XYZ file of C-alpha atoms in Angstrom:
708
model
C 172.204 82.142 -38.420
C 170.131 78.702 -39.267
C 167.842 76.198 -37.139
C 165.435 74.062 -38.190
C 162.079 72.961 -35.571
C 159.771 70.080 -35.133
C 157.115 71.380 -32.719
C 154.146 70.267 -31.708
C 149.964 72.864 -32.164
C 151.392 73.217 -28.686
C 154.812 74.409 -29.167
C 155.955 71.534 -27.681
C 159.375 70.573 -28.684
C 159.899 68.122 -30.543
C 163.237 68.455 -32.293
C 165.569 71.145 -33.238
C 168.546 71.759 -34.789
C 170.321 75.356 -35.375
C 174.524 76.344 -35.703
C 176.824 78.323 -33.166
C 175.604 81.686 -34.689
C 171.678 80.766 -33.749
C 172.196 79.806 -30.994
C 174.890 83.109 -29.154
C 172.188 85.394 -31.120
C 169.529 83.295 -27.722
C 172.217 83.646 -26.202
C 172.497 87.599 -26.329
C 168.369 87.392 -26.364
C 167.619 85.843 -22.841
C 169.898 86.981 -21.587
C 169.291 90.197 -21.447
C 166.209 89.269 -19.996
C 167.417 87.249 -17.163
C 168.373 88.892 -13.758
C 171.658 88.884 -12.286
C 172.771 85.478 -11.097
C 169.999 82.968 -12.712
C 170.592 81.233 -15.196
C 169.786 80.889 -18.348
C 166.804 78.273 -19.430
C 167.677 75.558 -21.337
C 168.443 76.141 -25.441
C 165.214 73.942 -25.581
C 163.184 76.047 -23.707
C 163.999 79.055 -25.550
C 162.923 77.672 -28.897
C 159.602 77.105 -27.450
C 160.092 80.684 -25.773
C 160.143 82.165 -28.909
C 158.591 80.600 -31.781
C 155.392 79.586 -29.536
C 153.679 82.656 -31.383
C 154.478 82.268 -34.290
C 153.457 78.261 -33.693
C 149.685 79.275 -32.070
C 148.404 82.024 -34.305
C 149.460 79.568 -37.374
C 147.709 76.902 -35.695
C 144.736 79.160 -35.416
C 144.472 80.185 -37.827
C 143.920 77.429 -39.630
C 142.062 75.927 -37.736
C 139.480 78.974 -38.300
C 139.638 80.348 -41.859
C 141.100 76.381 -43.082
C 144.739 78.162 -44.361
C 148.059 79.290 -42.753
C 151.454 81.222 -43.743
C 154.367 78.875 -45.374
C 156.204 81.191 -45.632
C 157.409 84.935 -44.061
C 160.534 87.123 -43.220
C 161.084 89.148 -40.717
C 161.030 93.894 -40.093
C 163.750 94.176 -42.520
C 163.814 91.355 -43.664
C 166.474 89.920 -41.129
C 165.488 86.601 -40.635
C 162.551 84.679 -43.143
C 161.051 81.616 -41.926
C 159.085 78.958 -44.173
C 156.979 76.753 -41.903
C 154.928 73.554 -43.601
C 152.449 71.733 -41.701
C 153.029 67.150 -41.446
C 149.952 65.464 -40.136
C 149.563 67.390 -35.905
C 154.001 67.723 -37.147
C 155.454 71.597 -37.247
C 157.717 72.327 -38.990
C 159.891 75.195 -38.889
C 163.395 76.345 -40.715
C 164.865 79.742 -40.056
C 167.661 81.966 -42.239
C 168.779 84.898 -40.514
C 172.273 84.852 -42.879
C 170.511 85.526 -45.598
C 172.169 82.205 -47.253
C 169.893 79.864 -48.078
C 165.984 80.790 -49.613
C 162.177 79.763 -50.003
C 163.861 76.921 -51.887
C 166.139 75.886 -50.154
C 164.722 75.749 -46.413
C 161.648 74.450 -47.852
C 164.250 71.516 -49.253
C 165.448 71.051 -45.849
C 162.710 71.092 -44.848
C 160.923 67.687 -46.103
C 164.635 66.437 -46.734
C 163.985 65.832 -43.138
C 160.868 64.465 -42.778
C 161.888 62.016 -45.458
C 165.092 61.577 -43.392
C 161.921 60.586 -40.485
C 160.360 58.242 -42.652
C 163.326 56.209 -43.479
C 164.110 56.224 -39.493
C 160.271 54.945 -38.693
C 159.375 53.702 -41.676
C 154.766 53.874 -40.972
C 154.743 54.502 -37.384
C 155.353 58.522 -39.346
C 151.313 57.971 -40.140
C 150.399 57.419 -36.226
C 151.142 61.381 -34.562
C 151.021 60.183 -31.302
C 153.618 57.681 -31.720
C 156.254 59.921 -33.970
C 155.568 62.792 -30.972
C 156.841 58.744 -28.248
C 159.946 58.129 -30.675
C 161.215 62.038 -31.417
C 160.693 62.794 -27.618
C 161.422 59.974 -25.582
C 160.628 60.390 -21.845
C 164.235 59.392 -20.621
C 165.883 62.265 -21.456
C 169.625 60.374 -22.372
C 167.580 58.370 -25.280
C 166.142 62.153 -26.306
C 169.727 63.519 -26.998
C 170.360 59.976 -29.283
C 167.932 60.611 -30.867
C 168.425 64.950 -31.423
C 172.253 64.119 -32.014
C 171.340 62.402 -34.231
C 169.204 63.689 -37.003
C 170.691 67.281 -35.902
C 174.442 65.330 -37.567
C 172.430 63.961 -41.077
C 171.653 67.377 -41.145
C 173.832 69.040 -41.065
C 175.517 66.193 -42.703
C 173.026 66.774 -45.802
C 174.068 70.659 -45.651
C 177.921 70.738 -45.916
C 177.270 67.940 -49.087
C 174.573 69.630 -50.954
C 177.466 72.392 -51.008
C 180.133 70.133 -51.714
C 179.617 67.440 -53.774
C 177.265 68.133 -56.787
C 174.968 65.163 -56.415
C 173.633 66.547 -54.000
C 173.476 69.962 -55.244
C 171.417 68.216 -58.206
C 169.694 65.172 -56.426
C 171.719 62.123 -58.544
C 173.665 59.161 -57.572
C 177.537 60.051 -59.592
C 179.099 56.331 -60.331
C 183.336 56.479 -59.766
C 183.784 55.797 -63.712
C 185.945 53.072 -63.986
C 184.519 49.416 -66.002
C 188.188 47.533 -65.386
C 187.690 47.649 -61.763
C 183.701 48.278 -61.697
C 183.696 44.615 -63.583
C 185.990 43.281 -60.591
C 183.971 44.237 -57.386
C 180.379 43.729 -58.358
C 182.346 40.057 -59.121
C 183.232 40.123 -55.753
C 180.541 41.523 -54.012
C 178.723 38.787 -56.083
C 179.955 36.109 -55.209
C 182.613 36.584 -51.349
C 178.974 39.167 -50.233
C 175.959 38.711 -51.078
C 175.907 35.059 -51.149
C 178.846 34.770 -48.921
C 175.839 35.990 -46.605
C 173.361 34.112 -47.610
C 174.304 30.799 -47.948
C 175.631 31.062 -44.006
C 174.081 28.950 -41.709
C 174.856 31.949 -38.988
C 172.824 34.569 -40.649
C 170.104 34.508 -38.500
C 167.311 35.010 -40.931
C 169.040 37.788 -42.173
C 168.937 37.542 -46.320
C 171.526 39.927 -48.363
C 170.056 41.573 -51.532
C 172.092 45.057 -52.040
C 175.383 45.227 -51.720
C 177.853 48.322 -53.230
C 181.083 50.077 -52.509
C 181.294 54.148 -52.223
C 184.021 56.070 -52.445
C 183.809 58.892 -50.433
C 179.674 60.404 -51.977
C 179.920 58.325 -54.696
C 179.075 54.982 -56.467
C 181.750 52.585 -57.148
C 180.056 49.361 -57.496
C 175.886 47.930 -57.283
C 175.209 44.118 -56.919
C 171.785 43.634 -55.943
C 170.328 39.168 -55.718
C 167.503 37.707 -57.837
C 165.533 37.953 -55.461
C 165.473 41.326 -54.622
C 163.922 43.958 -56.290
C 164.946 47.069 -57.671
C 166.346 50.002 -54.962
C 165.229 53.864 -55.975
C 167.716 56.300 -56.299
C 166.248 57.971 -54.017
C 166.274 55.776 -51.542
C 170.130 55.328 -52.892
C 170.857 58.658 -52.264
C 170.163 59.079 -48.786
C 171.758 55.164 -47.707
C 175.556 57.430 -49.595
C 174.010 60.638 -47.013
C 174.604 57.954 -44.122
C 177.222 56.258 -45.096
C 178.842 59.899 -44.752
C 177.146 60.359 -41.952
C 178.476 57.915 -40.134
C 182.079 58.239 -42.223
C 182.138 61.460 -42.561
C 185.557 62.581 -46.246
C 187.188 64.465 -43.300
C 189.589 65.396 -45.887
C 186.664 66.965 -48.113
C 185.731 68.690 -45.236
C 189.143 70.574 -44.729
C 190.073 71.823 -48.430
C 186.274 73.301 -48.354
C 187.630 75.053 -44.715
C 184.003 73.538 -43.650
C 182.844 74.598 -40.458
C 183.755 71.158 -37.079
C 181.580 68.238 -37.188
C 179.138 68.351 -34.665
C 180.558 65.951 -31.194
C 179.053 61.642 -31.827
C 179.129 59.182 -29.667
C 180.980 56.773 -30.147
C 179.376 52.883 -29.021
C 181.845 50.913 -26.964
C 180.943 47.843 -29.410
C 183.175 50.275 -32.108
C 186.336 48.175 -31.978
C 189.200 48.751 -34.733
C 189.406 46.063 -36.933
C 192.800 44.636 -37.679
C 193.648 45.967 -41.359
C 193.516 42.132 -43.885
C 196.106 42.072 -46.009
C 196.708 39.427 -48.591
C 199.272 39.548 -52.046
C 196.943 40.547 -54.531
C 195.557 38.712 -57.616
C 196.893 39.756 -60.411
C 194.341 39.671 -63.979
C 191.346 40.309 -65.153
C 188.173 39.133 -62.949
C 184.754 38.129 -65.491
C 181.709 38.334 -63.850
C 178.797 35.996 -63.819
C 176.525 37.112 -66.398
C 174.168 36.769 -64.382
C 175.346 40.790 -62.471
C 173.403 43.518 -62.350
C 174.987 47.190 -62.885
C 174.178 50.596 -63.504
C 173.889 51.762 -66.431
C 177.453 54.582 -66.817
C 180.376 54.013 -68.199
C 182.157 56.623 -69.817
C 186.047 54.361 -70.727
C 188.695 57.029 -69.879
C 192.865 56.885 -69.391
C 193.245 56.060 -65.685
C 196.681 55.475 -64.274
C 197.488 52.904 -60.702
C 200.490 51.427 -58.074
C 201.577 48.586 -59.124
C 200.984 45.263 -57.767
C 203.824 43.782 -55.715
C 202.809 40.295 -54.273
C 205.314 40.839 -51.447
C 204.592 44.758 -49.977
C 201.243 46.043 -49.124
C 201.039 48.540 -52.955
C 201.972 52.444 -51.418
C 200.765 54.227 -54.502
C 205.065 55.605 -55.190
C 205.903 52.236 -57.363
C 205.528 51.720 -60.547
C 202.877 53.063 -63.173
C 200.711 50.593 -65.239
C 198.263 52.050 -67.802
C 194.944 50.374 -68.809
C 193.553 49.634 -71.494
C 196.651 49.540 -73.934
C 196.847 53.557 -73.070
C 199.804 55.611 -73.222
C 200.957 58.398 -70.763
C 198.868 61.454 -70.702
C 200.625 64.306 -72.737
C 199.970 66.756 -69.720
C 202.280 65.738 -66.846
C 200.851 68.389 -64.654
C 198.094 65.561 -64.334
C 200.479 63.098 -62.672
C 201.567 66.040 -60.468
C 197.615 66.955 -59.383
C 197.866 62.653 -58.356
C 200.270 63.184 -56.464
C 198.709 67.233 -54.610
C 195.297 64.631 -54.199
C 198.014 61.843 -52.658
C 198.904 64.301 -50.518
C 194.924 64.935 -48.468
C 194.785 61.750 -47.702
C 194.955 59.857 -44.362
C 196.150 56.744 -43.406
C 194.640 53.969 -40.538
C 191.470 51.892 -40.265
C 188.117 53.779 -39.470
C 186.456 51.525 -36.571
C 182.561 50.207 -38.063
C 179.899 51.659 -37.138
C 176.386 49.506 -35.876
C 173.968 48.487 -37.814
C 170.608 50.335 -38.278
C 167.487 49.517 -38.676
C 166.057 51.804 -42.031
C 162.493 51.718 -44.173
C 162.835 51.491 -48.088
C 160.390 51.189 -50.795
C 160.649 48.107 -52.013
C 158.139 44.805 -53.159
C 156.696 42.080 -51.956
C 155.795 39.097 -53.461
C 155.123 40.959 -56.639
C 154.068 43.907 -54.362
C 155.030 47.271 -53.667
C 155.295 48.161 -50.379
C 156.538 51.430 -49.225
C 159.045 51.999 -45.994
C 159.980 48.329 -46.180
C 162.385 47.626 -44.136
C 165.769 46.767 -43.607
C 169.298 46.144 -41.875
C 171.985 48.415 -43.822
C 175.906 47.152 -42.429
C 178.199 50.504 -42.739
C 181.541 48.291 -43.079
C 184.553 51.286 -43.265
C 187.709 49.990 -45.769
C 189.965 52.817 -45.008
C 188.794 55.774 -44.964
C 187.137 57.793 -47.521
C 185.971 54.321 -49.372
C 183.068 52.879 -46.851
C 180.998 49.373 -48.568
C 177.244 49.076 -47.181
C 174.865 46.039 -47.618
C 171.428 45.829 -47.020
C 169.162 43.099 -45.122
C 165.924 42.544 -44.459
C 164.896 40.130 -41.550
C 162.307 37.302 -42.184
C 159.171 39.898 -40.879
C 159.350 41.338 -43.567
C 155.654 40.369 -45.254
C 154.025 41.642 -41.920
C 155.773 44.768 -43.861
C 153.566 44.517 -46.519
C 150.289 43.340 -44.415
C 150.024 46.396 -41.779
C 150.823 49.387 -45.473
C 147.642 47.520 -47.246
C 145.322 47.570 -43.388
C 146.928 50.755 -43.303
C 146.078 52.133 -47.059
C 142.744 51.063 -46.980
C 141.502 52.620 -44.102
C 143.801 55.801 -45.008
C 140.928 55.345 -47.768
C 138.111 55.329 -45.705
C 139.189 57.875 -43.768
C 139.699 59.882 -46.781
C 135.450 59.590 -48.161
C 134.750 60.019 -44.497
C 135.320 63.130 -44.257
C 134.406 64.898 -48.060
C 130.840 63.084 -47.614
C 131.111 60.352 -50.071
C 129.956 57.571 -48.589
C 126.022 57.796 -47.355
C 126.662 55.721 -44.007
C 123.961 53.596 -45.108
C 125.319 52.363 -48.604
C 128.661 52.165 -45.959
C 127.816 47.834 -45.959
C 127.685 47.447 -49.419
C 130.882 49.085 -49.709
C 133.297 47.099 -51.622
C 136.149 48.686 -49.952
C 135.134 47.962 -46.024
C 133.868 44.535 -46.922
C 137.619 43.571 -48.059
C 138.527 45.882 -46.024
C 136.673 43.301 -43.267
C 137.581 40.678 -44.269
C 141.108 41.000 -44.500
C 141.154 42.406 -41.121
C 139.324 39.667 -39.851
C 141.619 37.012 -40.826
C 145.016 39.742 -39.621
C 143.461 39.752 -36.142
C 142.997 35.964 -35.709
C 146.493 35.154 -36.912
C 147.982 37.942 -35.195
C 146.389 37.631 -31.812
C 146.528 40.694 -29.336
C 144.266 41.838 -26.609
C 143.983 45.913 -27.994
C 143.477 44.756 -31.640
C 141.895 43.105 -31.313
C 139.210 45.301 -29.268
C 139.686 47.713 -31.076
C 139.322 45.621 -34.013
C 135.728 44.620 -32.337
C 134.574 48.359 -31.794
C 134.381 49.738 -34.526
C 132.512 46.760 -36.908
C 130.140 47.184 -33.750
C 129.523 50.904 -35.364
C 130.374 49.756 -38.780
C 127.995 47.303 -39.605
C 125.463 47.582 -37.055
C 121.397 45.987 -37.586
C 120.399 49.131 -36.838
C 122.356 51.478 -38.896
C 125.878 52.694 -38.626
C 127.635 54.319 -36.201
C 127.979 58.899 -37.021
C 130.572 60.384 -39.349
C 131.755 61.558 -36.481
C 131.771 58.019 -34.735
C 133.078 56.174 -37.417
C 136.271 58.497 -37.763
C 137.266 58.127 -34.324
C 136.896 54.670 -34.809
C 139.634 54.445 -38.214
C 141.176 56.426 -35.695
C 141.861 54.169 -33.365
C 142.393 51.447 -35.298
C 145.621 52.808 -37.643
C 147.205 53.372 -34.415
C 146.694 49.831 -33.566
C 148.633 49.101 -36.966
C 151.287 51.264 -36.221
C 151.656 50.189 -32.422
C 152.067 46.856 -34.049
C 154.762 47.889 -36.429
C 156.277 50.099 -34.051
C 156.800 46.274 -31.561
C 157.288 44.428 -34.565
C 159.814 46.562 -36.191
C 161.500 48.958 -34.047
C 161.575 47.890 -31.227
C 163.242 44.882 -31.928
C 165.632 46.846 -34.612
C 169.418 45.479 -34.223
C 171.218 46.036 -30.920
C 168.189 46.240 -29.157
C 167.385 43.017 -29.367
C 166.618 41.691 -32.930
C 168.469 39.235 -35.245
C 171.817 41.091 -36.812
C 174.498 39.122 -38.831
C 177.098 38.223 -36.499
C 180.216 40.090 -36.660
C 182.661 37.173 -36.858
C 180.524 37.305 -40.648
C 180.322 40.975 -40.800
C 184.036 40.536 -40.527
C 184.592 38.794 -42.798
C 182.873 40.238 -45.374
C 185.279 43.641 -45.334
C 187.933 41.827 -45.106
C 187.199 40.478 -47.674
C 186.665 43.521 -49.500
C 189.637 45.251 -48.623
C 191.743 42.644 -50.276
C 190.879 42.754 -53.063
C 191.008 46.421 -53.000
C 194.558 47.011 -51.159
C 196.441 47.836 -54.348
C 193.237 50.198 -55.700
C 193.185 51.678 -52.529
C 194.702 54.872 -53.209
C 194.028 54.500 -56.961
C 190.852 55.480 -56.011
C 190.875 58.842 -53.444
C 193.001 59.976 -55.969
C 190.071 58.695 -58.649
C 187.652 60.155 -56.983
C 188.332 63.499 -57.006
C 189.411 63.557 -60.642
C 186.828 61.962 -61.921
C 185.638 62.699 -64.988
C 187.456 65.782 -66.550
C 186.850 68.213 -69.328
C 190.430 66.381 -70.301
C 188.830 63.538 -70.444
C 190.162 60.722 -73.091
C 187.291 59.382 -75.286
C 185.020 63.008 -75.298
C 187.709 66.050 -75.372
C 184.746 68.681 -73.939
C 187.920 71.217 -74.828
C 188.607 70.633 -77.633
C 185.213 69.718 -79.705
C 183.708 72.187 -77.094
C 184.950 75.767 -77.316
C 183.283 77.958 -74.694
C 182.412 75.658 -72.292
C 183.078 76.073 -68.816
C 181.388 73.760 -67.894
C 178.293 70.860 -67.394
C 176.308 68.115 -65.551
C 174.070 65.802 -67.334
C 171.882 64.164 -64.936
C 169.542 60.790 -66.285
C 166.199 61.345 -64.144
C 165.056 58.029 -64.893
C 167.917 56.075 -63.189
C 168.693 59.205 -61.404
C 172.968 59.222 -62.151
C 174.071 62.230 -62.950
C 177.690 62.773 -65.217
C 179.743 65.658 -64.067
C 183.873 66.912 -64.521
C 185.095 67.317 -61.502
C 184.627 70.912 -59.122
C 187.315 71.053 -56.807
C 187.408 75.409 -55.622
C 190.675 74.180 -52.921
C 194.094 74.767 -52.379
C 195.702 71.347 -51.987
C 193.548 69.777 -55.913
C 194.221 71.470 -58.835
C 191.234 71.066 -62.316
C 191.191 72.823 -65.283
C 189.758 75.683 -63.671
C 192.868 75.780 -61.865
C 192.868 75.948 -58.060
C 191.365 78.838 -55.163
C 190.082 81.367 -56.021
C 188.975 80.928 -60.024
C 187.450 77.092 -58.973
C 185.830 78.719 -56.261
C 183.935 81.591 -58.945
C 183.269 79.137 -61.422
C 181.200 76.597 -58.665
C 178.937 79.382 -57.266
C 177.147 80.255 -60.348
C 176.798 76.209 -60.916
C 174.870 76.366 -58.032
C 172.628 78.553 -57.952
C 171.832 77.904 -61.883
C 171.283 74.661 -60.163
C 168.770 77.061 -58.066
C 167.482 79.738 -60.201
C 167.000 76.330 -62.733
C 164.854 74.582 -60.328
C 163.250 77.300 -59.396
C 161.550 77.721 -62.913
C 161.134 74.584 -63.523
C 158.881 74.255 -60.833
C 156.922 77.382 -61.993
C 156.446 75.032 -65.526
C 159.892 75.412 -67.706
C 162.540 73.678 -69.525
C 164.313 75.929 -71.030
C 165.917 77.874 -69.815
C 168.641 81.054 -70.997
C 170.255 83.746 -69.394
C 173.815 85.862 -69.406
C 175.583 86.259 -65.956
C 178.596 89.061 -66.917
C 180.804 86.025 -69.037
C 178.961 83.405 -68.686
C 176.176 81.665 -71.179
C 174.158 79.530 -67.772
C 171.897 76.858 -69.695
C 169.643 74.638 -69.102
C 167.272 71.750 -70.434
C 164.695 69.316 -69.552
C 163.371 66.820 -72.171
C 161.490 63.348 -72.971
C 163.205 60.645 -75.148
C 162.720 56.997 -75.556
C 165.262 54.205 -74.981
C 165.948 54.864 -78.837
C 168.107 58.216 -78.170
C 164.579 59.735 -80.166
C 163.904 62.874 -78.496
C 160.056 63.386 -78.026
C 157.485 66.511 -77.911
C 157.652 68.571 -75.211
C 154.865 69.451 -73.069
C 152.866 72.211 -70.039
C 154.557 70.151 -67.799
C 152.481 71.001 -63.933
C 153.219 74.647 -62.031
C 154.082 73.972 -58.512
C 152.517 75.776 -55.821
C 154.580 77.784 -53.705
C 154.457 75.335 -51.196
C 154.742 72.400 -52.742
C 157.481 69.682 -52.280
C 159.970 70.814 -54.033
C 161.665 70.116 -56.899
C 164.345 66.369 -56.639
C 164.741 63.297 -55.569
C 164.057 63.051 -51.118
C 161.993 65.918 -50.503
C 159.147 64.564 -52.423
C 160.807 62.200 -56.222
C 159.606 64.976 -57.818
C 160.896 63.392 -60.602
C 159.774 59.990 -60.648
C 156.350 61.921 -59.910
C 156.850 63.650 -64.334
C 157.686 61.098 -65.456
C 154.541 58.995 -64.264
C 152.843 62.227 -65.613
C 154.275 61.931 -68.780
C 154.132 58.621 -69.879
C 150.481 58.716 -69.604
C 150.661 60.524 -73.144
C 153.048 58.233 -74.237
C 152.001 54.748 -73.494
C 153.541 53.281 -76.243
C 156.667 54.863 -75.857
C 159.343 53.803 -72.355
C 160.097 57.391 -71.693
C 163.471 58.953 -70.093
C 164.040 61.885 -68.979
C 167.066 63.660 -68.962
C 168.902 67.507 -67.846
C 171.117 69.332 -68.836
C 172.959 71.958 -67.509
C 175.534 74.367 -69.183
C 177.767 76.996 -68.152
C 179.434 78.568 -71.263
C 181.438 81.832 -72.142
C 179.648 84.615 -73.364
C 181.999 85.160 -76.196
C 179.877 82.020 -77.810
C 176.717 82.723 -80.040
C 173.840 81.848 -78.564
C 172.486 79.058 -81.488
C 176.013 77.464 -81.296
C 175.336 77.399 -77.670
C 172.057 76.051 -78.617
C 174.151 72.979 -80.921
C 176.976 72.179 -78.420
C 173.945 71.398 -75.986
C 172.446 69.210 -78.204
C 175.454 67.675 -79.290
C 177.442 66.964 -75.738
C 173.888 65.548 -74.697
C 173.634 63.037 -77.996
C 177.529 62.068 -77.092
C 176.343 61.568 -73.432
C 173.729 59.133 -73.570
C 175.542 57.398 -76.533
C 178.825 57.014 -73.653
C 175.874 55.800 -70.572
C 174.697 53.233 -72.843
C 177.821 51.513 -73.685
C 177.893 47.977 -70.837
C 180.386 47.522 -68.172
C 179.915 44.252 -68.998
């Protein structure tokens, strides 16, 4: 019983998503009110009719009282509603089966808004233009837009319930130093450099390339000219890749509802799998390769390379790092059990997507810079993602700086900080006028010229500037024209719509080469993704060194990466927690701890310890410098209930928290860490706290081991 709706002030539906139970409740509700023989109204109209009173009352309260409600429940607590107004678009999230709380619904609303920004960029600044994007007049195009975001919301909900990385909103690395080194070198030399040196790249420049095994990051490489990729953006790219190529084995294991129907383009022609004899030996990467920070040594096994035939995963066993076979033969059985869930075959390639991510252009920070995302499937569950930018990207920086200047001017006019008589001499407006004159001269365009001339006439008239209301209207018109140029430059000319993109043969080339490199590793990788870090890890023997420890999640919030033992509740794969009910019970405890820790952190608490039945649940957040010295804890800001939720996707809470703490420690490179742990309740609390400190120290030291 779930629903998400985006509507205008007049209750016009801009987007909706419902599950089957909510749709059925609507059919029953409107079926009773319709006369026999008449067709039911469309689902969009049903939602508009149902929620119009809520929308109108909320907007009326905002207009009359400058305040409105953000959350309420219906009689008997059957339905919970969360509302949030972004600009002139009202987001409403509803739950009727008590599986989501206020925090969950608020998180869903903010994630959806963030997904709009990733897909539409600075067009989201203008309410009229974003309405056109979300509700195109063409019905078929509108259905495609809505289906796309409905699928993304469904995928986000599935991953949040199944994957620890999405539950805590951090990137999980697939830990294997030797293979990671091989992949990084391949990404550097045969993907990024190969694309950038190709004369057929159509002006596109490859910036980032990375490999995913299900939702886990195997290897990541950035070109030397690329700015760093935010952890929130990287996690979003993983979400987009999982939406394009969902991990079907995971969906089956978790017994979730089937994926919503997808529209496949006629251009999606399956590629033939490339094969060449696997290369032997260990490849060294160049010293300039940019790598991730996590590297935990561990024992691994993989099918031996068979030069004359394709490796099937059932050949002889090779032990890496001069190791010996694991003492427990059940580990081998676990791997064989997991292999049974794998589905052979090669997925069809998808069309490239225009997305907008934060970046630096000419050493200037710029949000929502246009990129093109290529998701190239290697095998089911293993994908390569390539990010490129076009030569027109600097235009995004110019438009952002102008929009930011007009937004600041609009804010000052609303607050009445600037007297109209002193407006002409204000440095902000003088600088804005100079940059805007230069932009209009270079870009041309009759509409932007007339709009800017009208604003200048009102703002710099010799008889004095116009009224604040006139200046506000003129300011908004200029912003709309700038957003329209942004839309025309980056959305109307997106890949697949006549915009520049890498030729198909170049995409095929890098895809096939990566398949050749990983051919003998693919089965191992798919098993490893399910058994990434275990409680029996060779170097960090958690079960032996920390008696009573059941599970933990360690997060480095500075890099946005996490380490946690594998946690599967499937009947088809095993872990230390066994199969089925026991693992599902522990998983429910861990997910509950994550939600509770977020609520308390929002209220300003950085430490949490409580008993829940036979378990102790603990949560710690702390700051330290680069040498590992723990810094003094401070009172973190207390957030209101309707603020952006704790996490990365809904507002990047931790980046703001790091910036807040660093103000008091300008000489230190401040790092933020989190640890969530589940212990048996027979462990004394002082021992539990001691174990948590030692566990955090070991995990931090292991994460500092360089990959290369």
